[in-house]
GROMACS .gro file of C-alpha atoms in nm:
model
  396
    1MET     CA    1   9.948   8.483  11.675
    2THR     CA    2   9.920   8.105  11.670
    3ALA     CA    3  10.083   7.914  11.387
    4THR     CA    4   9.879   7.755  11.111
    5THR     CA    5   9.940   7.482  10.859
    6GLN     CA    6   9.958   7.550  10.488
    7ALA     CA    7   9.625   7.641  10.332
    8PRO     CA    8   9.482   7.351  10.127
    9ALA     CA    9   9.538   7.404   9.756
   10ARG     CA   10   9.169   7.379   9.674
   11THR     CA   11   9.009   7.560   9.966
   12ASP     CA   12   8.673   7.717   9.877
   13TYR     CA   13   8.724   8.052  10.048
   14VAL     CA   14   8.368   8.171   9.982
   15ALA     CA   15   8.228   7.865  10.159
   16LEU     CA   16   8.482   7.914  10.438
   17ALA     CA   17   8.374   8.279  10.470
   18ALA     CA   18   8.010   8.172  10.503
   19GLU     CA   19   8.101   7.930  10.780
   20LEU     CA   20   8.304   8.193  10.966
   21ALA     CA   21   8.044   8.468  10.914
   22GLY     CA   22   7.783   8.269  11.104
   23ARG     CA   23   8.003   8.254  11.413
   24PHE     CA   24   8.130   8.610  11.379
   25ALA     CA   25   7.771   8.741  11.364
   26GLU     CA   26   7.712   8.607  11.715
   27ARG     CA   27   7.994   8.827  11.850
   28ALA     CA   28   7.947   9.135  11.631
   29ALA     CA   29   7.706   9.323  11.858
   30ARG     CA   30   7.929   9.279  12.164
   31HIS     CA   31   8.242   9.400  11.989
   32ASP     CA   32   8.050   9.691  11.838
   33ALA     CA   33   7.911   9.796  12.176
   34ASP     CA   34   8.251   9.773  12.345
   35ALA     CA   35   8.457   9.900  12.049
   36SER     CA   36   8.672   9.596  12.125
   37PHE     CA   37   8.891   9.423  11.871
   38PRO     CA   38   8.768   9.074  11.770
   39HIS     CA   39   9.087   8.882  11.849
   40GLU     CA   40   8.899   8.552  11.856
   41ASN     CA   41   8.773   8.615  11.501
   42PHE     CA   42   9.127   8.674  11.379
   43GLU     CA   43   9.246   8.359  11.551
   44GLU     CA   44   8.983   8.167  11.355
   45LEU     CA   45   9.076   8.343  11.031
   46VAL     CA   46   9.439   8.242  11.078
   47ALA     CA   47   9.369   7.886  11.194
   48SER     CA   48   9.134   7.822  10.901
   49GLY     CA   49   9.385   7.942  10.642
   50TYR     CA   50   9.167   8.238  10.539
   51THR     CA   51   9.451   8.485  10.594
   52ALA     CA   52   9.672   8.286  10.353
   53MET     CA   53   9.410   8.317  10.079
   54THR     CA   54   9.607   8.554   9.854
   55VAL     CA   55   9.953   8.417   9.928
   56PRO     CA   56  10.087   8.251   9.610
   57ARG     CA   57  10.050   7.872   9.611
   58GLU     CA   58  10.421   7.814   9.567
   59TYR     CA   59  10.470   7.968   9.912
   60GLY     CA   60  10.201   7.755  10.076
   61GLY     CA   61   9.907   7.991  10.031
   62GLY     CA   62   9.573   7.962   9.857
   63GLY     CA   63   9.657   8.164   9.546
   64ALA     CA   64   9.302   8.304   9.535
   65ASP     CA   65   9.219   8.531   9.244
   66LEU     CA   66   9.048   8.868   9.274
   67GLU     CA   67   8.694   8.739   9.228
   68GLU     CA   68   8.729   8.472   9.494
   69LEU     CA   69   8.875   8.731   9.732
   70CYS     CA   70   8.585   8.970   9.674
   71ARG     CA   71   8.316   8.700   9.699
   72ALA     CA   72   8.469   8.579  10.024
   73GLN     CA   73   8.501   8.928  10.172
   74GLU     CA   74   8.145   9.014  10.072
   75THR     CA   75   8.024   8.699  10.244
   76LEU     CA   76   8.231   8.759  10.557
   77ALA     CA   77   8.093   9.114  10.586
   78THR     CA   78   7.736   8.982  10.619
   79GLY     CA   79   7.843   8.839  10.954
   80CYS     CA   80   8.076   9.107  11.092
   81ALA     CA   81   8.165   9.406  10.878
   82SER     CA   82   8.440   9.520  11.114
   83THR     CA   83   8.621   9.187  11.093
   84SER     CA   84   8.586   9.177  10.715
   85PHE     CA   85   8.716   9.532  10.679
   86ALA     CA   86   9.006   9.475  10.917
   87VAL     CA   87   9.127   9.153  10.755
   88ASN     CA   88   9.086   9.315  10.414
   89MET     CA   89   9.392   9.527  10.484
   90HIS     CA   90   9.583   9.200  10.515
   91VAL     CA   91   9.444   8.992  10.228
   92HIS     CA   92   9.444   9.265   9.963
   93GLY     CA   93   9.774   9.404  10.092
   94ILE     CA   94   9.949   9.072  10.023
   95ALA     CA   95   9.824   9.077   9.665
   96MET     CA   96   9.945   9.434   9.614
   97ILE     CA   97  10.288   9.353   9.760
   98ALA     CA   98  10.310   9.061   9.515
   99GLY     CA   99  10.297   9.315   9.232
  100ILE     CA  100  10.643   9.446   9.319
  101GLY     CA  101  10.782   9.132   9.485
  102GLY     CA  102  11.134   9.105   9.618
  103PRO     CA  103  11.287   8.946   9.929
  104ALA     CA  104  11.065   9.134  10.174
  105ALA     CA  105  10.752   9.008  10.000
  106GLU     CA  106  10.879   8.648   9.989
  107ARG     CA  107  10.965   8.666  10.359
  108ALA     CA  108  10.611   8.783  10.431
  109TYR     CA  109  10.454   8.502  10.227
  110ARG     CA  110  10.637   8.240  10.430
  111ALA     CA  111  10.553   8.408  10.761
  112ILE     CA  112  10.183   8.420  10.670
  113ALA     CA  113  10.150   8.066  10.534
  114ARG     CA  114  10.382   7.899  10.788
  115ASP     CA  115  10.340   8.101  11.107
  116GLY     CA  116  10.001   8.269  11.062
  117ALA     CA  117  10.142   8.622  11.053
  118VAL     CA  118   9.898   8.909  10.991
  119ILE     CA  119   9.980   9.232  10.809
  120ALA     CA  120   9.836   9.575  10.887
  121GLY     CA  121   9.912   9.867  10.655
  122GLY     CA  122   9.989  10.224  10.752
  123PHE     CA  123   9.946  10.477  10.472
  124SER     CA  124   9.688  10.725  10.605
  125GLU     CA  125   9.847  11.033  10.759
  126PRO     CA  126   9.719  11.366  10.891
  127GLY     CA  127   9.700  11.619  10.608
  128VAL     CA  128   9.757  11.369  10.326
  129GLY     CA  129   9.389  11.337  10.236
  130GLY     CA  130   9.407  10.990  10.086
  131ASN     CA  131   9.702  11.071   9.858
  132TRP     CA  132   9.892  10.774   9.994
  133TRP     CA  133  10.174  10.793   9.743
  134HIS     CA  134  10.290  11.123   9.901
  135PRO     CA  135  10.378  11.018  10.260
  136THR     CA  136  10.488  11.282  10.509
  137THR     CA  137  10.654  11.028  10.740
  138LYS     CA  138  11.030  11.082  10.709
  139ALA     CA  139  11.278  10.801  10.641
  140GLU     CA  140  11.624  10.919  10.748
  141PRO     CA  141  11.913  10.701  10.625
  142VAL     CA  142  12.133  10.562  10.904
  143GLU     CA  143  12.382  10.281  10.915
  144GLY     CA  144  12.208   9.958  10.818
  145GLY     CA  145  11.871  10.112  10.737
  146TYR     CA  146  11.643  10.404  10.819
  147LEU     CA  147  11.488  10.588  11.110
  148LEU     CA  148  11.118  10.656  11.056
  149ASN     CA  149  10.943  10.954  11.215
  150GLY     CA  150  10.583  11.053  11.157
  151ARG     CA  151  10.220  10.990  11.241
  152LYS     CA  152   9.980  10.733  11.101
  153GLY     CA  153   9.603  10.738  11.125
  154PHE     CA  154   9.336  10.473  11.063
  155PHE     CA  155   9.588  10.190  11.108
  156THR     CA  156   9.318   9.926  11.063
  157GLY     CA  157   9.383   9.586  11.219
  158PHE     CA  158   9.679   9.705  11.425
  159PRO     CA  159   9.589   9.499  11.737
  160ALA     CA  160   9.621   9.173  11.540
  161ALA     CA  161   9.925   9.271  11.334
  162ASP     CA  162  10.251   9.080  11.336
  163LEU     CA  163  10.389   9.272  11.037
  164LEU     CA  164  10.351   9.645  10.964
  165PHE     CA  165  10.346   9.771  10.607
  166LEU     CA  166  10.468  10.129  10.641
  167SER     CA  167  10.512  10.412  10.393
  168ALA     CA  168  10.761  10.696  10.431
  169ALA     CA  169  10.957  10.938  10.217
  170ARG     CA  170  11.333  10.960  10.192
  171THR     CA  171  11.524  11.236  10.009
  172ASP     CA  172  11.659  11.141   9.668
  173ASP     CA  173  11.977  11.267   9.498
  174ARG     CA  174  11.792  11.576   9.372
  175GLY     CA  175  11.673  11.670   9.719
  176LEU     CA  176  11.316  11.566   9.640
  177PRO     CA  177  11.096  11.334   9.850
  178GLU     CA  178  11.098  10.975   9.726
  179PRO     CA  179  10.825  10.740   9.858
  180VAL     CA  180  10.939  10.406  10.000
  181GLY     CA  181  10.761  10.112  10.159
  182PHE     CA  182  10.876   9.884  10.441
  183LEU     CA  183  10.740   9.557  10.571
  184VAL     CA  184  10.864   9.512  10.928
  185PRO     CA  185  10.786   9.292  11.228
  186LYS     CA  186  10.575   9.476  11.483
  187PRO     CA  187  10.840   9.638  11.703
  188GLU     CA  188  10.859   9.664  12.080
  189ARG     CA  189  10.978  10.026  12.059
  190GLY     CA  190  10.945  10.311  11.813
  191VAL     CA  191  10.569  10.274  11.760
  192THR     CA  192  10.320  10.421  12.008
  193VAL     CA  193   9.940  10.413  11.996
  194THR     CA  194   9.838  10.777  12.045
  195ALA     CA  195   9.462  10.725  12.015
  196GLU     CA  196   9.261  10.405  12.022
  197TRP     CA  197   8.987  10.373  11.764
  198ASP     CA  198   8.652  10.503  11.894
  199ALA     CA  199   8.416  10.587  11.609
  200ALA     CA  200   8.050  10.573  11.513
  201GLY     CA  201   8.095  10.288  11.266
  202MET     CA  202   8.334  10.001  11.199
  203ARG     CA  203   8.395  10.012  11.573
  204ALA     CA  204   8.573   9.677  11.601
  205THR     CA  205   8.843   9.739  11.338
  206GLY     CA  206   9.116   9.856  11.576
  207SER     CA  207   9.198  10.148  11.343
  208HIS     CA  208   9.430  10.316  11.592
  209SER     CA  209   9.641  10.630  11.544
  210LEU     CA  210  10.016  10.577  11.578
  211LEU     CA  211  10.332  10.775  11.638
  212LEU     CA  212  10.653  10.654  11.473
  213ASP     CA  213  10.938  10.788  11.683
  214ASP     CA  214  11.289  10.700  11.561
  215LEU     CA  215  11.166  10.360  11.449
  216PHE     CA  216  11.467  10.176  11.309
  217VAL     CA  217  11.394   9.975  10.995
  218PRO     CA  218  11.667   9.760  10.839
  219GLU     CA  219  11.751   9.822  10.474
  220ASP     CA  220  11.639   9.473  10.371
  221ARG     CA  221  11.285   9.543  10.494
  222MET     CA  222  11.221   9.778  10.203
  223VAL     CA  223  10.949   9.655   9.966
  224GLY     CA  224  11.055   9.693   9.605
  225ARG     CA  225  11.293   9.962   9.489
  226PRO     CA  226  11.292  10.320   9.620
  227GLY     CA  227  11.016  10.523   9.456
  228ALA     CA  228  10.812  10.213   9.363
  229LEU     CA  229  10.529  10.285   9.604
  230PRO     CA  230  10.312  10.491   9.364
  231LEU     CA  231  10.356  10.223   9.098
  232MET     CA  232  10.241   9.961   9.346
  233PHE     CA  233   9.921  10.158   9.405
  234MET     CA  234   9.863  10.202   9.032
  235GLN     CA  235   9.930   9.837   8.949
  236GLY     CA  236   9.744   9.693   9.245
  237VAL     CA  237   9.454   9.933   9.286
  238HIS     CA  238   9.202   9.676   9.160
  239TRP     CA  239   9.294   9.450   9.453
  240ALA     CA  240   9.236   9.737   9.695
  241TRP     CA  241   8.930   9.916   9.561
  242CYS     CA  242   8.746   9.600   9.451
  243SER     CA  243   8.795   9.430   9.787
  244PHE     CA  244   8.699   9.748   9.975
  245ALA     CA  245   8.382   9.768   9.767
  246SER     CA  246   8.302   9.402   9.832
  247VAL     CA  247   8.290   9.465  10.208
  248PHE     CA  248   8.028   9.739  10.170
  249LEU     CA  249   7.834   9.531   9.919
  250GLY     CA  250   7.828   9.256  10.182
  251ILE     CA  251   7.688   9.494  10.443
  252ALA     CA  252   7.409   9.591  10.202
  253ARG     CA  253   7.335   9.229  10.116
  254GLY     CA  254   7.317   9.142  10.484
  255ALA     CA  255   7.075   9.433  10.541
  256LEU     CA  256   6.847   9.309  10.263
  257GLU     CA  257   6.847   8.955  10.403
  258GLN     CA  258   6.777   9.087  10.753
  259VAL     CA  259   6.485   9.305  10.650
  260VAL     CA  260   6.327   9.034  10.433
  261ARG     CA  261   6.341   8.783  10.721
  262GLU     CA  262   6.183   9.027  10.961
  263GLN     CA  263   5.901   9.148  10.735
  264ARG     CA  264   5.799   8.790  10.664
  265GLY     CA  265   5.757   8.734  11.036
  266ARG     CA  266   5.605   9.066  11.152
  267THR     CA  267   5.227   9.056  11.171
  268LEU     CA  268   5.020   9.369  11.108
  269HIS     CA  269   4.734   9.295  11.343
  270VAL     CA  270   4.484   9.542  11.194
  271LEU     CA  271   4.502   9.345  10.867
  272ASP     CA  272   4.586   9.007  11.017
  273ARG     CA  273   4.872   8.973  10.768
  274THR     CA  274   5.246   9.010  10.778
  275VAL     CA  275   5.409   9.341  10.697
  276ALA     CA  276   5.541   9.175  10.381
  277HIS     CA  277   5.195   9.225  10.229
  278LEU     CA  278   5.218   9.605  10.240
  279PRO     CA  279   5.279   9.754   9.893
  280GLY     CA  280   5.514  10.019  10.035
  281VAL     CA  281   5.732   9.748  10.190
  282GLN     CA  282   5.728   9.552   9.865
  283PHE     CA  283   5.830   9.857   9.662
  284ARG     CA  284   6.121   9.940   9.891
  285VAL     CA  285   6.245   9.582   9.900
  286ALA     CA  286   6.228   9.571   9.521
  287GLU     CA  287   6.430   9.893   9.506
  288MET     CA  288   6.684   9.748   9.748
  289LYS     CA  289   6.727   9.445   9.523
  290THR     CA  290   6.762   9.668   9.216
  291ARG     CA  291   7.033   9.884   9.371
  292LEU     CA  292   7.211   9.582   9.513
  293ALA     CA  293   7.214   9.424   9.167
  294ALA     CA  294   7.355   9.745   9.017
  295ALA     CA  295   7.631   9.755   9.279
  296GLU     CA  296   7.715   9.389   9.224
  297ALA     CA  297   7.725   9.435   8.845
  298HIS     CA  298   7.960   9.734   8.869
  299LEU     CA  299   8.191   9.560   9.115
  300TYR     CA  300   8.223   9.229   8.934
  301GLN     CA  301   8.256   9.393   8.594
  302ALA     CA  302   8.560   9.568   8.741
  303VAL     CA  303   8.682   9.246   8.903
  304ARG     CA  304   8.674   9.057   8.572
  305ALA     CA  305   8.839   9.328   8.363
  306ASP     CA  306   9.170   9.265   8.189
  307HIS     CA  307   9.376   9.456   8.444
  308ASP     CA  308   9.717   9.383   8.295
  309THR     CA  309   9.615   9.527   7.959
  310ALA     CA  310   9.446   9.828   8.120
  311ILE     CA  311   9.749   9.906   8.333
  312ALA     CA  312   9.989   9.875   8.039
  313ALA     CA  313   9.773  10.100   7.820
  314ASP     CA  314   9.675  10.369   8.071
  315PRO     CA  315   9.772  10.319   8.439
  316LEU     CA  316   9.613  10.647   8.547
  317GLY     CA  317   9.293  10.564   8.362
  318HIS     CA  318   9.287  10.224   8.533
  319TYR     CA  319   9.329  10.386   8.873
  320ILE     CA  320   9.045  10.631   8.800
  321GLU     CA  321   8.813  10.359   8.669
  322MET     CA  322   8.862  10.146   8.980
  323SER     CA  323   8.810  10.453   9.201
  324VAL     CA  324   8.483  10.540   9.026
  325MET     CA  325   8.365  10.183   9.077
  326LYS     CA  326   8.451  10.180   9.448
  327ASN     CA  327   8.260  10.505   9.509
  328SER     CA  328   7.962  10.388   9.303
  329VAL     CA  329   7.933  10.059   9.494
  330ALA     CA  330   7.973  10.231   9.832
  331ARG     CA  331   7.702  10.484   9.746
  332LEU     CA  332   7.458  10.217   9.628
  333ALA     CA  333   7.530  10.003   9.934
  334HIS     CA  334   7.452  10.301  10.157
  335GLU     CA  335   7.124  10.359   9.973
  336VAL     CA  336   7.026   9.994  10.020
  337VAL     CA  337   7.080  10.014  10.396
  338VAL     CA  338   6.886  10.341  10.420
  339LEU     CA  339   6.593  10.172  10.245
  340ALA     CA  340   6.623   9.880  10.487
  341MET     CA  341   6.597  10.122  10.779
  342GLN     CA  342   6.284  10.275  10.628
  343VAL     CA  343   6.123   9.935  10.582
  344GLN     CA  344   6.207   9.824  10.935
  345GLY     CA  345   6.090  10.146  11.096
  346GLY     CA  346   6.177  10.283  11.438
  347SER     CA  347   6.295   9.950  11.576
  348ALA     CA  348   6.594   9.970  11.338
  349LEU     CA  349   6.731  10.257  11.550
  350LEU     CA  350   6.743  10.050  11.867
  351SER     CA  351   7.094   9.975  11.982
  352GLY     CA  352   7.034   9.600  11.979
  353HIS     CA  353   6.909   9.583  11.620
  354PRO     CA  354   7.156   9.466  11.352
  355LEU     CA  355   7.038   9.730  11.103
  356GLN     CA  356   7.155  10.024  11.313
  357ARG     CA  357   7.503   9.871  11.316
  358ALA     CA  358   7.485   9.808  10.941
  359TYR     CA  359   7.384  10.172  10.889
  360ARG     CA  360   7.680  10.302  11.090
  361ASP     CA  361   7.921  10.061  10.922
  362VAL     CA  362   7.810  10.123  10.564
  363VAL     CA  363   7.860  10.500  10.600
  364ALA     CA  364   8.234  10.432  10.623
  365GLY     CA  365   8.226  10.335  10.256
  366LEU     CA  366   8.145  10.695  10.167
  367LEU     CA  367   8.444  10.818  10.367
  368VAL     CA  368   8.719  10.568  10.287
  369PRO     CA  369   8.951  10.702  10.014
  370PRO     CA  370   8.949  10.768   9.727
  371ASN     CA  371   8.763  11.092   9.793
  372SER     CA  372   8.444  11.103   9.587
  373ASP     CA  373   8.485  11.467   9.479
  374VAL     CA  374   8.844  11.419   9.364
  375THR     CA  375   8.751  11.094   9.190
  376ALA     CA  376   8.468  11.267   9.001
  377GLU     CA  377   8.700  11.552   8.902
  378TRP     CA  378   8.969  11.315   8.778
  379ALA     CA  379   8.719  11.097   8.592
  380GLY     CA  380   8.561  11.396   8.419
  381LYS     CA  381   8.895  11.546   8.320
  382HIS     CA  382   9.025  11.212   8.195
  383ALA     CA  383   8.714  11.152   7.984
  384LEU     CA  384   8.728  11.504   7.838
  385GLY     CA  385   9.099  11.498   7.764
  386VAL     CA  386   9.181  11.766   8.020
  387PRO     CA  387   9.513  11.714   8.205
  388VAL     CA  388   9.423  11.545   8.533
  389PHE     CA  389   9.703  11.695   8.741
  390ALA     CA  390   9.706  12.044   8.592
  391GLU     CA  391   9.773  12.322   8.841
  392PRO     CA  392   9.586  12.539   8.919
  393ARG     CA  393   9.327  12.262   8.923
  394TRP     CA  394   9.077  12.436   8.694
  395GLU     CA  395   9.322  12.521   8.418
  396GLY     CA  396   9.465  12.310   8.141
   0.00000   0.00000   0.00000
């Protein structure tokens, strides 16, 4: 990755995202068709300072707050959802790492702001089901560090990564698994791509599957103290779920803008007027705007919440509230794009039309953890005063 200068202290990252989105939109169809990773987009993100957005200012970054991050990511997604989703793993990941700090985090800040390093995170694993704080990857203590063995799925942004944020579990003094996190330079050995990303949607995210085979990680690459990984998720979930939601909100906003432009220019020859004059089109566009407004309101209400107070008072409740928001926004965004498809008609299914790509991309929001069923169960139990983690699940 090419080096970049320090991000200007007063960079307007939303305006920068709008500028980048215009160029990324011109490449989006090609990368989607080829399922190719948009390396040129990431080079622009790094060179512009976008990837240093959430690095603290004292380390040469932009110090962007959560709302600026989400507004920028929403804007970027209108141009290329895959690029926005892939870089999201980097920009929100930095903010989450900042919550637990330490030498590994400070080393990463400098590498990002000074050298243009990019982080990709690896928490998804076969059989884990989105419960990222219970990794099955094993961390075996050896002299000077650990050997990691396990499998990672959906390692979004891996082709552009210079640093890998990996989760694993070591055995504590009681013989129980203890989750740990590591932030390591992308190694030449010990990590193998077992399956390249080839999916219906978000096709340009490079979300490869990996095998960790005796990957040596030095002790000083551990992020935070042993066992701190679940706390990092609890304390930083608003950075993750809000920024995830902003990407899907951006897809929906782009779909609305696309369909409005087209209906204003499509002439219905039997009436000698544009399609925009049809009441059915007007009703659906109005409904799109209504659902988009609801999604935006839910997201930015969550963004502007007093997260420190919420975490201190009820960290589990905070996690659940952010999870409910993410699923609500993703569902509404999906509904907006479905309505856009209905307005556009059969041409929206053609492989060259932007709406068919938006439809395939927005579906990913319904599938990205947290699982909607589990979230609803947790939210209902929490509201009713029923123990959330009671086993068997329907007792307590």
